[in-house]
CSV table of C-alpha atoms in Angstrom, one decimal:
chain,number,residue,atom,x,y,z
D,26,UNK,CA,2.8,-25.1,-6.2
D,27,UNK,CA,-0.8,-24.0,-7.5
D,28,UNK,CA,-2.0,-20.9,-7.5
D,29,UNK,CA,-2.7,-19.3,-4.3
D,30,UNK,CA,-6.7,-17.6,-4.8
D,31,UNK,CA,-7.8,-14.3,-3.5
D,32,UNK,CA,-10.7,-13.1,-1.9
D,33,UNK,CA,-12.3,-10.9,1.0
D,34,UNK,CA,-9.4,-10.9,3.2
D,35,UNK,CA,-8.1,-7.6,3.0
D,36,UNK,CA,-5.2,-8.3,5.0
D,37,UNK,CA,-4.1,-12.0,4.5
D,38,UNK,CA,-2.9,-14.1,7.7
D,39,UNK,CA,-1.9,-16.9,5.4
D,40,UNK,CA,-0.2,-18.7,8.7
D,41,UNK,CA,-3.2,-18.5,11.2
D,42,UNK,CA,-5.6,-19.7,8.6
D,43,UNK,CA,-3.7,-22.9,7.6
D,44,UNK,CA,-3.0,-22.9,11.4
D,45,UNK,CA,-7.2,-23.0,11.7
D,46,UNK,CA,-7.8,-25.0,9.0
D,47,UNK,CA,-5.4,-28.0,10.0
D,48,UNK,CA,-6.3,-27.4,13.9
D,49,UNK,CA,-3.3,-27.2,14.9
D,50,UNK,CA,-2.0,-25.8,18.1
D,51,UNK,CA,1.1,-24.5,17.3
D,52,UNK,CA,3.3,-21.1,18.4
D,53,UNK,CA,3.6,-18.7,15.8
D,54,UNK,CA,7.5,-19.2,15.6
D,55,UNK,CA,7.2,-22.7,15.1
D,56,UNK,CA,4.3,-22.5,12.6
D,57,UNK,CA,6.7,-19.9,10.9
D,58,UNK,CA,9.5,-22.5,10.9
D,59,UNK,CA,7.5,-25.4,9.6
D,60,UNK,CA,6.3,-23.2,6.9
D,61,UNK,CA,9.6,-21.1,6.0
D,62,UNK,CA,10.0,-22.9,2.5
D,63,UNK,CA,6.7,-20.6,1.7
D,64,UNK,CA,8.4,-17.6,2.3
D,65,UNK,CA,11.3,-18.5,0.4
D,66,UNK,CA,8.9,-18.1,-3.0
D,67,UNK,CA,7.2,-15.0,-1.7
D,68,UNK,CA,7.5,-11.3,-2.7
D,69,UNK,CA,8.0,-8.7,0.0
D,70,UNK,CA,6.4,-5.0,-0.3
D,71,UNK,CA,8.1,-2.7,2.5
D,72,UNK,CA,7.4,-0.2,4.1
D,73,UNK,CA,3.4,-0.6,4.0
D,74,UNK,CA,2.1,2.7,4.8
D,75,UNK,CA,-0.2,3.6,7.5
D,76,UNK,CA,-3.5,4.0,5.8
D,77,UNK,CA,-7.0,2.4,4.5
D,78,UNK,CA,-7.0,-0.2,2.1
D,79,UNK,CA,-9.5,0.4,-0.8
D,80,UNK,CA,-10.2,0.0,-4.7
D,81,UNK,CA,-9.7,2.8,-7.3
D,82,UNK,CA,-11.6,2.1,-10.1
D,83,UNK,CA,-12.3,4.3,-13.3
D,84,UNK,CA,-14.9,4.1,-15.7
D,85,UNK,CA,-14.7,5.2,-19.4
D,86,UNK,CA,-15.6,9.2,-18.9
D,87,UNK,CA,-15.8,11.8,-21.8
D,88,UNK,CA,-13.8,14.9,-21.4
D,89,UNK,CA,-9.9,15.4,-21.0
D,90,UNK,CA,-8.1,12.9,-18.2
D,91,UNK,CA,-7.6,15.0,-15.0
D,92,UNK,CA,-10.2,17.4,-15.2
D,93,UNK,CA,-13.4,14.8,-14.9
D,94,UNK,CA,-14.6,13.1,-12.3
D,95,UNK,CA,-13.6,9.6,-13.4
D,96,UNK,CA,-12.2,7.7,-10.4
D,97,UNK,CA,-14.2,6.2,-7.3
D,98,UNK,CA,-12.2,4.7,-4.1
D,99,UNK,CA,-14.4,1.8,-2.6
D,100,UNK,CA,-14.2,-0.5,0.3
D,101,UNK,CA,-12.4,-3.8,-0.3
D,102,UNK,CA,-14.6,-4.8,2.7
D,103,UNK,CA,-18.0,-3.1,2.0
D,104,UNK,CA,-17.7,-1.8,-1.9
D,105,UNK,CA,-18.8,1.7,-0.6
D,106,UNK,CA,-17.5,4.7,-1.9
D,107,UNK,CA,-14.8,6.5,0.6
D,108,UNK,CA,-15.2,9.6,-0.8
D,109,UNK,CA,-16.6,11.5,-3.6
D,110,UNK,CA,-15.7,10.6,-7.3
D,111,UNK,CA,-12.7,12.9,-8.3
D,112,UNK,CA,-10.5,13.6,-11.3
D,113,UNK,CA,-7.2,11.8,-12.2
D,114,UNK,CA,-4.9,10.6,-14.9
D,115,UNK,CA,-5.6,7.4,-14.2
D,116,UNK,CA,-7.0,5.2,-17.5
D,117,UNK,CA,-10.5,4.2,-18.3
D,118,UNK,CA,-11.5,0.8,-16.9
D,119,UNK,CA,-8.6,0.3,-14.5
D,120,UNK,CA,-9.2,-1.2,-10.9
D,121,UNK,CA,-5.8,-0.8,-8.5
D,122,UNK,CA,-5.7,-2.2,-5.1
D,123,UNK,CA,-5.0,1.2,-3.2
D,124,UNK,CA,-4.0,2.2,0.3
D,125,UNK,CA,-5.4,5.7,1.0
D,126,UNK,CA,-2.7,7.1,3.0
D,127,UNK,CA,-3.6,7.8,6.6
D,128,UNK,CA,-3.0,11.8,6.3
D,129,UNK,CA,-4.3,11.9,2.8
D,130,UNK,CA,-5.7,15.4,3.4
D,131,UNK,CA,-2.5,17.1,4.4
D,132,UNK,CA,-0.4,15.2,1.3
D,133,UNK,CA,-2.6,13.8,-1.1
D,134,UNK,CA,-1.1,10.5,-1.3
D,135,UNK,CA,-2.8,7.4,-3.0
D,136,UNK,CA,-0.6,4.2,-2.5
D,137,UNK,CA,-0.8,2.0,-5.0
D,138,UNK,CA,-0.1,-1.5,-4.1
D,139,UNK,CA,-1.6,-3.9,-6.7
D,140,UNK,CA,-3.2,-3.8,-10.1
D,141,UNK,CA,-6.4,-5.9,-11.1
D,142,UNK,CA,-7.2,-4.5,-14.5
D,143,UNK,CA,-5.3,-1.3,-16.7
D,144,UNK,CA,-7.1,0.1,-19.1
D,145,UNK,CA,-9.5,-2.6,-19.6
D,146,UNK,CA,-6.7,-5.7,-19.8
D,147,UNK,CA,-7.1,-8.0,-17.2
D,148,UNK,CA,-3.7,-8.0,-15.2
D,149,UNK,CA,-4.8,-9.8,-11.9
D,150,UNK,CA,-4.5,-13.1,-13.5
D,151,UNK,CA,-0.7,-12.9,-13.7
D,152,UNK,CA,1.6,-13.7,-11.4
D,153,UNK,CA,2.9,-11.3,-8.2
D,154,UNK,CA,6.4,-10.2,-10.2
D,155,UNK,CA,5.1,-9.0,-13.5
D,156,UNK,CA,1.7,-7.5,-12.0
D,157,UNK,CA,4.6,-5.2,-9.9
D,158,UNK,CA,6.5,-4.5,-13.0
D,159,UNK,CA,3.3,-3.7,-14.7
D,160,UNK,CA,2.2,-1.5,-11.8
D,161,UNK,CA,5.9,0.8,-11.4
D,162,UNK,CA,5.8,0.7,-15.8
D,163,UNK,CA,2.5,2.2,-16.2
D,164,UNK,CA,2.6,4.9,-13.1
D,165,UNK,CA,5.7,6.5,-14.6
D,166,UNK,CA,4.1,6.8,-17.9
D,167,UNK,CA,1.2,8.6,-15.9
D,168,UNK,CA,1.0,12.1,-16.4
D,169,UNK,CA,1.1,14.5,-13.6
D,170,UNK,CA,-2.1,15.2,-11.6
D,171,UNK,CA,-1.9,18.7,-10.0
D,172,UNK,CA,-4.2,19.8,-7.1
D,173,UNK,CA,-7.1,21.9,-7.3
D,174,UNK,CA,-5.9,25.1,-6.4
D,175,UNK,CA,-7.1,27.0,-3.2
D,176,UNK,CA,-9.7,29.1,-4.3
D,177,UNK,CA,-11.2,26.0,-6.1
D,178,UNK,CA,-11.0,24.0,-3.0
D,179,UNK,CA,-12.7,27.3,-1.5
D,180,UNK,CA,-15.5,26.9,-4.0
D,181,UNK,CA,-16.0,23.0,-3.3
D,182,UNK,CA,-16.2,23.6,0.6
D,183,UNK,CA,-18.7,25.8,0.3
D,184,UNK,CA,-16.8,29.4,0.2
D,185,UNK,CA,-14.7,28.7,3.4
D,186,UNK,CA,-11.9,30.2,2.1
D,187,UNK,CA,-8.2,28.8,3.6
D,188,UNK,CA,-6.2,31.8,5.2
D,189,UNK,CA,-2.8,31.5,4.7
D,190,UNK,CA,-2.0,30.5,8.2
D,191,UNK,CA,-4.0,27.8,7.2
D,192,UNK,CA,-2.4,24.5,5.6
D,193,UNK,CA,-3.4,23.2,2.6
D,194,UNK,CA,-5.7,20.4,2.8
D,195,UNK,CA,-6.8,18.2,-0.5
D,196,UNK,CA,-9.9,17.6,-1.1
D,197,UNK,CA,-9.2,14.2,-2.9
D,198,UNK,CA,-5.8,12.3,-3.9
D,199,UNK,CA,-3.2,13.6,-6.6
D,200,UNK,CA,-0.2,11.7,-6.0
D,201,UNK,CA,-0.4,7.8,-7.1
D,202,UNK,CA,2.7,6.2,-5.6
D,203,UNK,CA,3.6,2.6,-5.9
D,204,UNK,CA,4.5,1.0,-3.2
D,205,UNK,CA,8.1,-0.8,-3.3
D,206,UNK,CA,9.0,-4.3,-3.4
D,207,UNK,CA,11.5,-7.1,-3.3
D,208,UNK,CA,12.0,-9.7,-5.6
D,209,UNK,CA,14.9,-11.2,-3.2
D,210,UNK,CA,13.9,-12.5,-0.2
D,211,UNK,CA,16.8,-14.6,0.8
D,212,UNK,CA,17.4,-14.7,4.9
D,213,UNK,CA,20.2,-11.9,4.3
D,214,UNK,CA,18.2,-10.1,2.3
D,215,UNK,CA,15.2,-10.0,4.8
D,216,UNK,CA,17.7,-9.3,7.5
D,217,UNK,CA,19.9,-6.7,6.4
D,218,UNK,CA,17.5,-4.8,3.9
D,219,UNK,CA,13.9,-5.1,3.9
D,220,UNK,CA,12.9,-5.7,7.9
D,221,UNK,CA,14.9,-2.3,8.4
D,222,UNK,CA,12.9,-0.7,5.5
D,223,UNK,CA,9.8,-2.2,7.0
D,224,UNK,CA,10.6,-0.4,10.5
D,225,UNK,CA,11.5,3.3,9.1
D,226,UNK,CA,9.1,6.1,7.4
D,227,UNK,CA,9.5,6.7,3.7
D,228,UNK,CA,9.6,10.2,1.9
D,229,UNK,CA,7.4,10.8,-1.1
D,230,UNK,CA,7.6,14.1,-3.3
D,231,UNK,CA,4.7,16.1,-3.4
D,232,UNK,CA,3.0,19.0,-5.2
D,233,UNK,CA,1.2,21.8,-2.9
D,234,UNK,CA,-0.3,25.2,-4.3
D,235,UNK,CA,0.9,27.7,-3.3
D,236,UNK,CA,-0.8,29.8,-0.8
D,237,UNK,CA,-2.5,33.0,-2.4
D,238,UNK,CA,-0.3,34.9,0.0
D,239,UNK,CA,3.0,34.1,-1.8
D,240,UNK,CA,1.2,34.6,-4.7
D,241,UNK,CA,2.6,37.7,-5.3
D,242,UNK,CA,-0.8,39.6,-5.4
D,243,UNK,CA,-2.1,37.6,-8.0
D,244,UNK,CA,-6.0,38.2,-7.7
D,245,UNK,CA,-6.5,36.6,-11.4
D,246,UNK,CA,-7.6,32.8,-12.0
D,247,UNK,CA,-5.0,31.4,-14.0
D,248,UNK,CA,-5.4,27.7,-15.7
D,249,UNK,CA,-4.9,24.8,-13.5
D,250,UNK,CA,-1.9,23.6,-15.8
D,251,UNK,CA,-0.3,26.9,-14.8
D,252,UNK,CA,-1.1,27.7,-11.5
D,253,UNK,CA,2.0,27.7,-8.8
D,254,UNK,CA,2.8,24.7,-6.8
D,255,UNK,CA,5.8,23.8,-4.6
D,256,UNK,CA,7.4,20.2,-3.8
D,257,UNK,CA,7.4,19.3,-0.3
D,258,UNK,CA,8.3,15.8,0.9
D,259,UNK,CA,5.7,14.0,2.9
D,260,UNK,CA,6.9,11.5,5.3
D,261,UNK,CA,4.4,8.7,5.5
D,262,UNK,CA,4.5,6.2,8.3
D,263,UNK,CA,5.4,2.4,8.0
D,264,UNK,CA,2.8,-0.2,9.4
D,265,UNK,CA,4.8,-3.5,8.7
D,266,UNK,CA,5.6,-5.4,5.6
D,267,UNK,CA,3.6,-7.8,3.1
D,268,UNK,CA,4.7,-11.0,1.7
D,269,UNK,CA,3.1,-11.7,-1.7
D,270,UNK,CA,3.2,-15.4,-2.4
D,271,UNK,CA,5.1,-15.1,-6.7
D,272,UNK,CA,2.7,-17.5,-8.1
D,273,UNK,CA,-0.7,-16.3,-7.4
D,274,UNK,CA,-2.9,-14.4,-8.8
D,275,UNK,CA,-6.3,-12.6,-8.0
D,276,UNK,CA,-9.3,-15.3,-8.9
D,277,UNK,CA,-12.3,-15.6,-6.8
D,278,UNK,CA,-12.6,-16.9,-2.9
D,279,UNK,CA,-11.9,-16.3,0.4
D,280,UNK,CA,-8.0,-17.8,0.4
D,281,UNK,CA,-5.5,-14.7,1.0
D,282,UNK,CA,-2.9,-13.9,-1.9
D,283,UNK,CA,-0.3,-12.0,0.8
D,284,UNK,CA,0.5,-12.4,4.7
D,285,UNK,CA,0.9,-8.7,6.8
D,286,UNK,CA,3.1,-8.5,9.2
D,287,UNK,CA,2.5,-5.9,11.4
D,288,UNK,CA,4.9,-3.4,12.8
D,289,UNK,CA,3.1,-3.1,16.2
D,290,UNK,CA,0.4,-4.7,17.7
D,291,UNK,CA,-3.4,-3.9,17.4
D,292,UNK,CA,-6.4,-5.6,19.2
D,293,UNK,CA,-7.4,-8.6,18.1
D,294,UNK,CA,-11.0,-7.4,17.3
D,295,UNK,CA,-9.8,-5.1,15.4
D,296,UNK,CA,-8.1,-6.9,12.3
D,297,UNK,CA,-10.2,-6.8,9.0
D,298,UNK,CA,-12.0,-4.0,10.4
D,299,UNK,CA,-12.9,-1.0,8.0
D,300,UNK,CA,-14.0,2.1,10.0
D,301,UNK,CA,-11.9,4.3,8.6
D,302,UNK,CA,-10.0,5.3,11.8
D,303,UNK,CA,-6.3,3.9,13.3
D,304,UNK,CA,-6.5,0.8,15.1
D,305,UNK,CA,-5.9,0.8,18.6
D,306,UNK,CA,-2.9,-0.2,19.6
D,307,UNK,CA,-1.8,-2.7,22.4
D,308,UNK,CA,-0.9,-1.9,25.2
D,309,UNK,CA,0.6,-5.2,26.5
D,310,UNK,CA,4.5,-4.9,27.0
D,311,UNK,CA,5.1,-7.7,24.1
D,312,UNK,CA,7.0,-7.3,20.9
D,313,UNK,CA,5.3,-6.6,17.9
D,314,UNK,CA,4.6,-9.4,15.1
D,315,UNK,CA,7.5,-7.8,12.8
D,316,UNK,CA,10.0,-8.2,16.0
D,317,UNK,CA,9.2,-11.6,16.2
D,318,UNK,CA,9.9,-11.9,12.2
D,319,UNK,CA,13.3,-10.4,13.0
D,320,UNK,CA,13.7,-12.6,15.7
D,321,UNK,CA,13.0,-16.2,14.0
D,322,UNK,CA,15.1,-14.5,10.7
D,323,UNK,CA,18.1,-14.3,12.8
D,324,UNK,CA,17.9,-17.7,14.4
D,325,UNK,CA,17.3,-19.2,10.9
D,326,UNK,CA,20.4,-17.6,9.6
D,327,UNK,CA,22.4,-18.5,13.1
D,328,UNK,CA,21.0,-22.3,12.6
D,329,UNK,CA,22.3,-22.3,8.5
D,330,UNK,CA,25.6,-21.0,10.0
D,331,UNK,CA,25.7,-23.5,12.3
D,332,UNK,CA,25.0,-26.2,10.1
D,333,UNK,CA,28.0,-24.8,7.3
D,334,UNK,CA,30.2,-24.7,10.2
D,335,UNK,CA,29.4,-28.6,11.0
D,336,UNK,CA,29.8,-29.6,7.8
D,337,UNK,CA,33.5,-27.8,6.7
D,338,UNK,CA,34.1,-29.4,10.2
D,339,UNK,CA,33.3,-32.8,9.0
D,340,UNK,CA,34.9,-32.5,5.5
């Protein structure tokens, strides 16, 4: 199978794209059934977090990593900055395909989906399993990034210091978490492991500065590396799963690299929008795409079992 091009579609709809190109009037279940062999050559990413798709781009900044503003988050569709540049421990000349968590102000999480370039080395032309392996390996090697202190946060916000009763709000992401991927996309794995994972929230440990009332009366500034932090578990809501074509790579064009199977039904006019707000949820009493996908898997398993029994009886 040749490479699948990747372009401007922020969340791929490979089945709908092929459907339109062929001009077929086929139901979604029938279309997926016809293309089922393609699913066997996919890598699944689940659970996909709720958030905003973006690109993280770092430059060659002078200074100590993690202290200079070397990272920019840009919209995948419009290319505009989502927030001011901020410091991170990511290496220079790196481009990552990311999802900015929907509650990043509360948990400081930037989910790393894919790697396009790492430290000046092009990774996007490699196949999907290698890119995901590279992503997880390199993220584990990164030094931890401490969030700004509460006093620093107050200075950056114009002197509006947070009270002890106010929850800490991150000025920029400090936790870079890879989204789990699954190379085994067999029917049994999809039915028993991957789809259930795509329905569940994910817990991620994050570091949050200790509020000043908990710092035992400390009134002197401490270095960022020595500031007191507490580990908390952040619950990340799921937005379904992504099916990546294993042999696909990043290349210019408009064909999708992956197919998104959302957990819920979203209004059609909200698909692909880059507004920064949560999509509106359809009130129609129908199952979500992930429910339909799960039923198709069960039908496929039942059909395979029936064929196996017929063969056994014939023997």
